[in-house]
Amino acid sequence: MPPLIFWRYELSEETELFLGEELAGVTRPGRYLGIEVNAYRKPFRSADVTCVLVYPDAYEIGMSHLGLSILYEEINERDDAMADRAYLPWVDMQESLERRGIRLFGLESRVPLGEFDLVGITLQHELTYANVARVLGLAGIPLTAAERGEGVPLVIGGGPGAFNPEPVAELFDLLVLGEGEEVLHELIDAVKGWKSTERRERGALLRACAAIPGVYVPSLYSVHYRPDGAIESIEAERGAPMPVRKRRLTDLDRWRHPRRPVIPLVEPVHDRCSLEIFRGCTRGCRFCQAGMIYRPVRERAEESLRAWAWELVENTGCDEISLSSLNSADYTRILSLSGGLASEMGEKHVAVSLPSLRTDTFSVELAARLRRVKRTGLTFAPEVASPRLRATVNKVVSDEDLLSAVSAAYREGWRKIKLYFMVGLPGESEEDVEEICALVRRIMREGAHGGPAKGLRLSVSVSTFVPKSHTPLQWARQMSLPEITRRHFILKDGLRMRGVNLRWHTREMSYLEGVLSRGDRRLLPAVLAASRQGCLDSWSEFFSWERWLGALEAAGLDPSWYVERERPRSETLPWDHLHAGVDRDFLWEEYEKAVRGETTPDCRFSECSECGACSPPRAQLRLAGEAAP
Ligand code: SF4
């Protein structure tokens, strides 16, 4: 059978023949074509530094990820470098690659990943850790950094997982902590300089990279354990930074990517353009890692966002622009920005949407402005229902706030509303869970201005609290599987009512997430074993708790030791050598306040709590309209 896709690449005959013969037999072949509109398709051989950016999950998920599309443009705008893309192939394509002996390749160049200089893999979620090993295996790249010699790419990690990458740290030659736009250019320059030298020694390159602020080279750090299993100490080799401090941009208006995002050939999970309106969030929810590691708040200027939005529409033909951030209603000029964009773009039938709403009437006012073009669904995240737990997690939203928000949404014509709740929080009792049921029932009863909300459908989505590194609750215990099961059944019994659809995250998946989120280097053999056995944990059909239990047991590890144990303040945590900007002492004070039920205000609207993210306090906080220094 002749190749189905003809695209002229000097290195791709073998891969093109493979694609021609295999594509028709796999699901969604568009995932593997690499001929999307706005793809750069830069020549491989003429670039001084070649990079491939990998999302270790399916194409549809990876194509919705803003971070990789930012870095993809940043690199490809350089004359001396090129960036290709790769995603974890679906299982049928994985089987084809292995059967035919074809190594995983970059989508656009069709060059095997092992021939690039840099392979950048984003760690968005712990449940993709086994996928990372799978990507490396399919690419034929030695799995651990220690096994890699000359001529093998540098494998680089990034994303939120880089703030505790320890369970998979040894898969990476280096990881980038924090925002990648600047540091990635510094890394490319370092590799370019190294390639031009006569004696290329991999160790020398790694040491040079370790000197770049924000770069963590795991092989330069050794971890020592106590007989009880906790960490005794983490030692850095001479010259390696201790701690490694995260990178962050100060003036976001100087960084405006993506402007020409690649248009997917297969419908992605989020089929819209993202306009990133600010970074950081200082609401201070104590379970939220993103709210801590991306501090401080840095808003982009409104005028610049408007111009950027039009560029996105012109370059992609998209019919929806999402104003993305950690909490878009918090953008200080959100009414003006969203209203202005909605009225300008409405004429072109382009919808403006917010990824989620704050739980208040102000947010519904916003939603009302935006519905002019397209009535997208509304989502609120009250997280908990009891006042005590609201103080614990520092998310002070009253029942009345939620009710008036739902009422206003109902009045404006929305009939489908999604609510996010969380169970398993520290100090949570079964009565607290029953309060979720009571609150949902009250919404159904009074959601329409004090009267029954006829026709209202509530989708109640329940996640399990998983303590994350660099958060105030990083010392807390996570609940056991039986405790979470009881909570789920309370919800199931309490929410048996017409119009309410209850969903919860698979308990075992959350438990595994808990093992890995606060895990250490001893977990790597289990990750590799689970990957070899076919665990692709982000997909429930390929998640197997039994296989994971077997892999953990074979590695001599007890998952409950990682998950269900509260840590003392004095214990060295596996990520203590990595600094996310917020000081450990601040996090501990916040943990104690959580236990006492005290709240901490948002520093945007009150005084600075001296979390450590700004130096001096407030110096890096940027609100729209403020001039950069
Ligand atoms: S240092 Fe102060 S102003 Fe800066 S993010 Fe922390 S609390 Fe906010």
mmCIF file of C-alpha atoms in Angstrom, residues 310-573:
data_model
loop_
_atom_site.group_PDB
_atom_site.id
_atom_site.type_symbol
_atom_site.label_atom_id
_atom_site.label_comp_id
_atom_site.label_asym_id
_atom_site.label_seq_id
_atom_site.Cartn_x
_atom_site.Cartn_y
_atom_site.Cartn_z
ATOM 1 C CA TRP A 310 -7.879 39.442 17.517
ATOM 2 C CA GLU A 311 -4.590 37.939 16.402
ATOM 3 C CA LEU A 312 -5.766 34.564 17.669
ATOM 4 C CA VAL A 313 -9.059 34.818 15.828
ATOM 5 C CA GLU A 314 -7.389 35.901 12.602
ATOM 6 C CA ASN A 315 -4.721 33.213 12.774
ATOM 7 C CA THR A 316 -6.958 30.309 13.694
ATOM 8 C CA GLY A 317 -10.537 31.067 12.674
ATOM 9 C CA CYS A 318 -11.606 29.880 16.138
ATOM 10 C CA ASP A 319 -15.173 30.471 17.296
ATOM 11 C CA GLU A 320 -14.437 30.624 21.015
ATOM 12 C CA ILE A 321 -11.827 32.442 23.053
ATOM 13 C CA SER A 322 -11.379 31.349 26.627
ATOM 14 C CA LEU A 323 -10.034 33.967 29.062
ATOM 15 C CA SER A 324 -7.749 31.614 30.901
ATOM 16 C CA SER A 325 -6.020 31.934 34.257
ATOM 17 C CA LEU A 326 -6.332 30.311 37.650
ATOM 18 C CA ASN A 327 -9.381 32.438 38.479
ATOM 19 C CA SER A 328 -10.381 34.700 35.602
ATOM 20 C CA ALA A 329 -13.050 36.676 37.468
ATOM 21 C CA ASP A 330 -10.227 38.026 39.647
ATOM 22 C CA TYR A 331 -8.612 39.922 36.779
ATOM 23 C CA THR A 332 -8.944 43.523 37.926
ATOM 24 C CA ARG A 333 -10.356 44.748 34.600
ATOM 25 C CA ILE A 334 -12.422 41.679 33.825
ATOM 26 C CA LEU A 335 -15.725 43.525 33.294
ATOM 27 C CA SER A 336 -14.206 45.880 30.806
ATOM 28 C CA LEU A 337 -12.139 43.200 29.061
ATOM 29 C CA SER A 338 -14.813 40.543 28.784
ATOM 30 C CA GLY A 339 -17.591 42.999 27.947
ATOM 31 C CA GLY A 340 -15.497 44.714 25.310
ATOM 32 C CA LEU A 341 -14.340 41.471 23.743
ATOM 33 C CA ALA A 342 -17.802 39.912 23.811
ATOM 34 C CA SER A 343 -19.344 42.847 21.990
ATOM 35 C CA GLU A 344 -16.509 43.154 19.440
ATOM 36 C CA MET A 345 -16.290 39.449 18.813
ATOM 37 C CA GLY A 346 -20.002 38.819 18.874
ATOM 38 C CA GLU A 347 -20.229 40.452 15.466
ATOM 39 C CA LYS A 348 -17.876 37.779 14.157
ATOM 40 C CA HIS A 349 -19.800 35.038 15.992
ATOM 41 C CA VAL A 350 -16.849 34.337 18.240
ATOM 42 C CA ALA A 351 -17.804 33.428 21.807
ATOM 43 C CA VAL A 352 -15.848 34.620 24.800
ATOM 44 C CA SER A 353 -15.816 32.199 27.727
ATOM 45 C CA LEU A 354 -14.408 31.823 31.206
ATOM 46 C CA PRO A 355 -13.038 28.406 32.173
ATOM 47 C CA SER A 356 -14.641 28.543 35.624
ATOM 48 C CA LEU A 357 -16.463 31.104 37.695
ATOM 49 C CA ARG A 358 -15.946 32.369 41.196
ATOM 50 C CA THR A 359 -18.863 31.476 43.398
ATOM 51 C CA ASP A 360 -20.576 34.868 43.548
ATOM 52 C CA THR A 361 -23.048 37.092 41.732
ATOM 53 C CA PHE A 362 -20.288 39.210 40.241
ATOM 54 C CA SER A 363 -19.168 36.168 38.283
ATOM 55 C CA VAL A 364 -22.680 35.574 37.040
ATOM 56 C CA GLU A 365 -22.852 39.190 35.878
ATOM 57 C CA LEU A 366 -19.824 38.339 33.821
ATOM 58 C CA ALA A 367 -21.379 35.174 32.519
ATOM 59 C CA ALA A 368 -24.463 37.177 31.568
ATOM 60 C CA ARG A 369 -22.354 39.538 29.484
ATOM 61 C CA LEU A 370 -20.707 36.658 27.720
ATOM 62 C CA ARG A 371 -23.797 34.588 27.001
ATOM 63 C CA ARG A 372 -24.675 37.114 24.305
ATOM 64 C CA VAL A 373 -22.765 35.014 21.807
ATOM 65 C CA LYS A 374 -22.960 31.472 23.023
ATOM 66 C CA ARG A 375 -24.445 29.936 26.110
ATOM 67 C CA THR A 376 -21.597 27.865 27.431
ATOM 68 C CA GLY A 377 -22.050 25.841 30.621
ATOM 69 C CA LEU A 378 -21.447 27.341 34.047
ATOM 70 C CA THR A 379 -19.160 25.840 36.633
ATOM 71 C CA PHE A 380 -18.738 26.797 40.272
ATOM 72 C CA ALA A 381 -16.233 25.284 42.671
ATOM 73 C CA PRO A 382 -17.431 25.754 46.263
ATOM 74 C CA GLU A 383 -15.197 22.737 47.218
ATOM 75 C CA VAL A 384 -16.722 22.284 50.683
ATOM 76 C CA ALA A 385 -20.060 23.008 52.308
ATOM 77 C CA SER A 386 -19.418 23.431 56.028
ATOM 78 C CA PRO A 387 -18.241 26.813 57.373
ATOM 79 C CA ARG A 388 -15.549 25.096 59.460
ATOM 80 C CA LEU A 389 -13.979 23.399 56.463
ATOM 81 C CA ARG A 390 -14.230 26.583 54.444
ATOM 82 C CA ALA A 391 -11.937 28.184 57.006
ATOM 83 C CA THR A 392 -9.652 25.129 56.941
ATOM 84 C CA VAL A 393 -9.105 25.381 53.206
ATOM 85 C CA ASN A 394 -9.220 29.221 53.245
ATOM 86 C CA LYS A 395 -12.042 29.373 50.752
ATOM 87 C CA VAL A 396 -14.625 31.537 52.400
ATOM 88 C CA VAL A 397 -17.738 31.242 50.277
ATOM 89 C CA SER A 398 -21.093 31.266 52.041
ATOM 90 C CA ASP A 399 -24.167 29.206 51.139
ATOM 91 C CA GLU A 400 -25.827 32.494 50.271
ATOM 92 C CA ASP A 401 -23.043 33.359 47.801
ATOM 93 C CA LEU A 402 -23.569 30.066 46.027
ATOM 94 C CA LEU A 403 -27.343 30.285 46.098
ATOM 95 C CA SER A 404 -27.417 33.806 44.738
ATOM 96 C CA ALA A 405 -24.900 32.844 42.050
ATOM 97 C CA VAL A 406 -27.027 29.874 40.983
ATOM 98 C CA SER A 407 -30.205 31.992 41.149
ATOM 99 C CA ALA A 408 -28.702 34.644 38.951
ATOM 100 C CA ALA A 409 -27.512 32.006 36.491
ATOM 101 C CA TYR A 410 -30.963 30.443 36.456
ATOM 102 C CA ARG A 411 -32.585 33.835 35.905
ATOM 103 C CA GLU A 412 -30.258 34.399 32.974
ATOM 104 C CA GLY A 413 -31.379 31.154 31.406
ATOM 105 C CA TRP A 414 -28.760 28.605 32.358
ATOM 106 C CA ARG A 415 -30.228 25.231 33.221
ATOM 107 C CA LYS A 416 -27.069 23.152 33.459
ATOM 108 C CA ILE A 417 -24.641 23.974 36.267
ATOM 109 C CA LYS A 418 -21.619 22.022 37.395
ATOM 110 C CA LEU A 419 -20.455 22.096 41.013
ATOM 111 C CA TYR A 420 -17.069 20.871 42.202
ATOM 112 C CA PHE A 421 -16.678 19.521 45.722
ATOM 113 C CA MET A 422 -13.814 17.810 47.504
ATOM 114 C CA VAL A 423 -13.908 15.152 50.224
ATOM 115 C CA GLY A 424 -11.247 13.764 52.532
ATOM 116 C CA LEU A 425 -9.929 17.088 53.836
ATOM 117 C CA PRO A 426 -8.037 17.224 57.137
ATOM 118 C CA GLY A 427 -10.457 17.372 60.041
ATOM 119 C CA GLU A 428 -13.431 16.523 57.841
ATOM 120 C CA SER A 429 -16.184 14.510 59.539
ATOM 121 C CA GLU A 430 -18.960 12.531 57.899
ATOM 122 C CA GLU A 431 -21.348 15.308 58.991
ATOM 123 C CA ASP A 432 -19.331 17.724 56.856
ATOM 124 C CA VAL A 433 -20.005 15.489 53.864
ATOM 125 C CA GLU A 434 -23.701 15.394 54.686
ATOM 126 C CA GLU A 435 -23.617 19.199 54.544
ATOM 127 C CA ILE A 436 -22.703 18.915 50.855
ATOM 128 C CA CYS A 437 -25.905 16.936 50.293
ATOM 129 C CA ALA A 438 -27.915 19.491 52.266
ATOM 130 C CA LEU A 439 -26.461 22.359 50.267
ATOM 131 C CA VAL A 440 -27.174 20.691 46.915
ATOM 132 C CA ARG A 441 -30.728 19.919 47.988
ATOM 133 C CA ARG A 442 -31.162 23.529 49.047
ATOM 134 C CA ILE A 443 -29.964 24.743 45.651
ATOM 135 C CA MET A 444 -32.506 22.515 43.928
ATOM 136 C CA ARG A 445 -35.215 23.839 46.262
ATOM 137 C CA GLU A 446 -34.346 27.524 46.265
ATOM 138 C CA GLY A 447 -32.119 27.994 43.256
ATOM 139 C CA ALA A 448 -34.639 30.187 41.449
ATOM 140 C CA HIS A 449 -34.867 33.296 43.648
ATOM 141 C CA GLY A 450 -36.037 31.423 46.691
ATOM 142 C CA GLY A 451 -38.346 29.103 44.728
ATOM 143 C CA PRO A 452 -37.861 25.700 43.120
ATOM 144 C CA ALA A 453 -35.482 25.803 40.176
ATOM 145 C CA LYS A 454 -37.656 23.988 37.666
ATOM 146 C CA GLY A 455 -35.672 22.271 34.970
ATOM 147 C CA LEU A 456 -32.332 22.969 36.685
ATOM 148 C CA ARG A 457 -29.809 20.174 36.277
ATOM 149 C CA LEU A 458 -26.849 20.017 38.608
ATOM 150 C CA SER A 459 -23.790 18.012 37.838
ATOM 151 C CA VAL A 460 -21.974 17.411 41.138
ATOM 152 C CA SER A 461 -18.374 16.388 40.644
ATOM 153 C CA VAL A 462 -16.473 15.149 43.688
ATOM 154 C CA SER A 463 -12.728 14.818 43.926
ATOM 155 C CA THR A 464 -10.640 13.379 46.734
ATOM 156 C CA PHE A 465 -8.271 15.647 48.607
ATOM 157 C CA VAL A 466 -4.701 14.760 47.678
ATOM 158 C CA PRO A 467 -2.014 16.709 49.594
ATOM 159 C CA LYS A 468 0.393 18.384 47.194
ATOM 160 C CA SER A 469 3.957 19.527 47.658
ATOM 161 C CA HIS A 470 4.575 23.248 48.332
ATOM 162 C CA THR A 471 1.092 23.769 49.795
ATOM 163 C CA PRO A 472 0.097 24.418 53.411
ATOM 164 C CA LEU A 473 -1.551 20.984 53.516
ATOM 165 C CA GLN A 474 1.603 19.183 52.340
ATOM 166 C CA TRP A 475 2.078 17.841 55.890
ATOM 167 C CA ALA A 476 -1.480 16.520 56.241
ATOM 168 C CA ARG A 477 -2.618 12.920 55.967
ATOM 169 C CA GLN A 478 -4.724 11.732 53.061
ATOM 170 C CA MET A 479 -7.687 9.572 53.902
ATOM 171 C CA SER A 480 -7.633 5.813 53.408
ATOM 172 C CA LEU A 481 -9.702 4.077 50.730
ATOM 173 C CA PRO A 482 -12.373 2.861 53.207
ATOM 174 C CA GLU A 483 -12.771 6.397 54.609
ATOM 175 C CA ILE A 484 -13.288 7.817 51.118
ATOM 176 C CA THR A 485 -15.644 4.980 50.195
ATOM 177 C CA ARG A 486 -17.854 5.862 53.170
ATOM 178 C CA ARG A 487 -17.931 9.500 52.026
ATOM 179 C CA HIS A 488 -18.913 8.537 48.515
ATOM 180 C CA PHE A 489 -21.782 6.449 49.813
ATOM 181 C CA ILE A 490 -23.014 9.302 52.006
ATOM 182 C CA LEU A 491 -23.135 11.445 48.882
ATOM 183 C CA LYS A 492 -24.769 8.730 46.826
ATOM 184 C CA ASP A 493 -27.522 8.260 49.409
ATOM 185 C CA GLY A 494 -27.997 11.961 50.054
ATOM 186 C CA LEU A 495 -28.127 13.068 46.446
ATOM 187 C CA ARG A 496 -30.588 10.587 45.022
ATOM 188 C CA MET A 497 -32.850 13.156 43.473
ATOM 189 C CA ARG A 498 -34.162 14.182 40.094
ATOM 190 C CA GLY A 499 -31.971 16.701 38.317
ATOM 191 C CA VAL A 500 -28.773 15.866 40.214
ATOM 192 C CA ASN A 501 -26.039 13.867 38.561
ATOM 193 C CA LEU A 502 -23.265 12.783 40.923
ATOM 194 C CA ARG A 503 -19.796 11.767 39.783
ATOM 195 C CA TRP A 504 -16.658 11.096 41.737
ATOM 196 C CA HIS A 505 -13.055 10.447 40.879
ATOM 197 C CA THR A 506 -11.973 6.829 41.067
ATOM 198 C CA ARG A 507 -10.792 6.383 44.641
ATOM 199 C CA GLU A 508 -7.796 4.226 43.787
ATOM 200 C CA MET A 509 -6.600 6.703 41.193
ATOM 201 C CA SER A 510 -6.645 9.477 43.802
ATOM 202 C CA TYR A 511 -4.822 7.178 46.200
ATOM 203 C CA LEU A 512 -2.098 6.504 43.636
ATOM 204 C CA GLU A 513 -1.923 10.234 42.946
ATOM 205 C CA GLY A 514 -1.310 10.647 46.681
ATOM 206 C CA VAL A 515 1.538 8.117 46.641
ATOM 207 C CA LEU A 516 3.264 9.891 43.784
ATOM 208 C CA SER A 517 2.544 13.514 44.720
ATOM 209 C CA ARG A 518 4.567 13.244 47.943
ATOM 210 C CA GLY A 519 6.772 10.414 46.796
ATOM 211 C CA ASP A 520 10.529 10.042 46.729
ATOM 212 C CA ARG A 521 13.117 8.432 44.499
ATOM 213 C CA ARG A 522 12.500 4.936 45.856
ATOM 214 C CA LEU A 523 9.265 4.851 43.846
ATOM 215 C CA LEU A 524 10.966 4.764 40.443
ATOM 216 C CA PRO A 525 11.186 0.939 40.174
ATOM 217 C CA ALA A 526 7.440 0.743 40.831
ATOM 218 C CA VAL A 527 6.701 3.409 38.189
ATOM 219 C CA LEU A 528 8.817 1.510 35.655
ATOM 220 C CA ALA A 529 7.202 -1.823 36.501
ATOM 221 C CA ALA A 530 3.693 -0.369 36.218
ATOM 222 C CA SER A 531 4.609 1.192 32.888
ATOM 223 C CA ARG A 532 5.996 -2.113 31.583
ATOM 224 C CA GLN A 533 2.753 -3.804 32.584
ATOM 225 C CA GLY A 534 0.697 -1.399 30.502
ATOM 226 C CA CYS A 535 -0.573 1.029 33.161
ATOM 227 C CA LEU A 536 -1.560 4.305 31.516
ATOM 228 C CA ASP A 537 -3.130 5.716 34.615
ATOM 229 C CA SER A 538 -4.764 8.825 33.252
ATOM 230 C CA TRP A 539 -7.195 6.527 31.392
ATOM 231 C CA SER A 540 -9.457 4.517 33.654
ATOM 232 C CA GLU A 541 -9.539 1.598 31.202
ATOM 233 C CA PHE A 542 -5.756 1.255 31.471
ATOM 234 C CA PHE A 543 -5.490 1.971 35.181
ATOM 235 C CA SER A 544 -4.970 -1.095 37.320
ATOM 236 C CA TRP A 545 -4.678 -0.654 41.066
ATOM 237 C CA GLU A 546 -3.841 -4.355 41.401
ATOM 238 C CA ARG A 547 -0.845 -3.971 39.099
ATOM 239 C CA TRP A 548 0.286 -0.900 40.984
ATOM 240 C CA LEU A 549 -0.035 -2.703 44.299
ATOM 241 C CA GLY A 550 2.078 -5.518 42.875
ATOM 242 C CA ALA A 551 4.674 -3.065 41.567
ATOM 243 C CA LEU A 552 4.856 -1.233 44.907
ATOM 244 C CA GLU A 553 5.151 -4.474 46.827
ATOM 245 C CA ALA A 554 7.921 -5.707 44.531
ATOM 246 C CA ALA A 555 9.765 -2.445 45.223
ATOM 247 C CA GLY A 556 9.357 -3.073 48.965
ATOM 248 C CA LEU A 557 7.110 -0.034 49.435
ATOM 249 C CA ASP A 558 3.939 0.464 51.454
ATOM 250 C CA PRO A 559 1.625 2.961 49.752
ATOM 251 C CA SER A 560 -0.134 3.840 53.015
ATOM 252 C CA TRP A 561 3.187 5.116 54.410
ATOM 253 C CA TYR A 562 3.240 7.742 51.665
ATOM 254 C CA VAL A 563 -0.460 8.556 51.751
ATOM 255 C CA GLU A 564 -2.011 8.220 55.188
ATOM 256 C CA ARG A 565 0.752 9.648 57.354
ATOM 257 C CA GLU A 566 0.826 13.191 58.714
ATOM 258 C CA ARG A 567 4.392 14.552 58.499
ATOM 259 C CA PRO A 568 6.018 16.373 61.414
ATOM 260 C CA ARG A 569 7.438 19.815 60.699
ATOM 261 C CA SER A 570 10.958 18.544 61.327
ATOM 262 C CA GLU A 571 10.812 15.836 58.637
ATOM 263 C CA THR A 572 12.819 16.505 55.490
ATOM 264 C CA LEU A 573 10.364 16.365 52.621
#
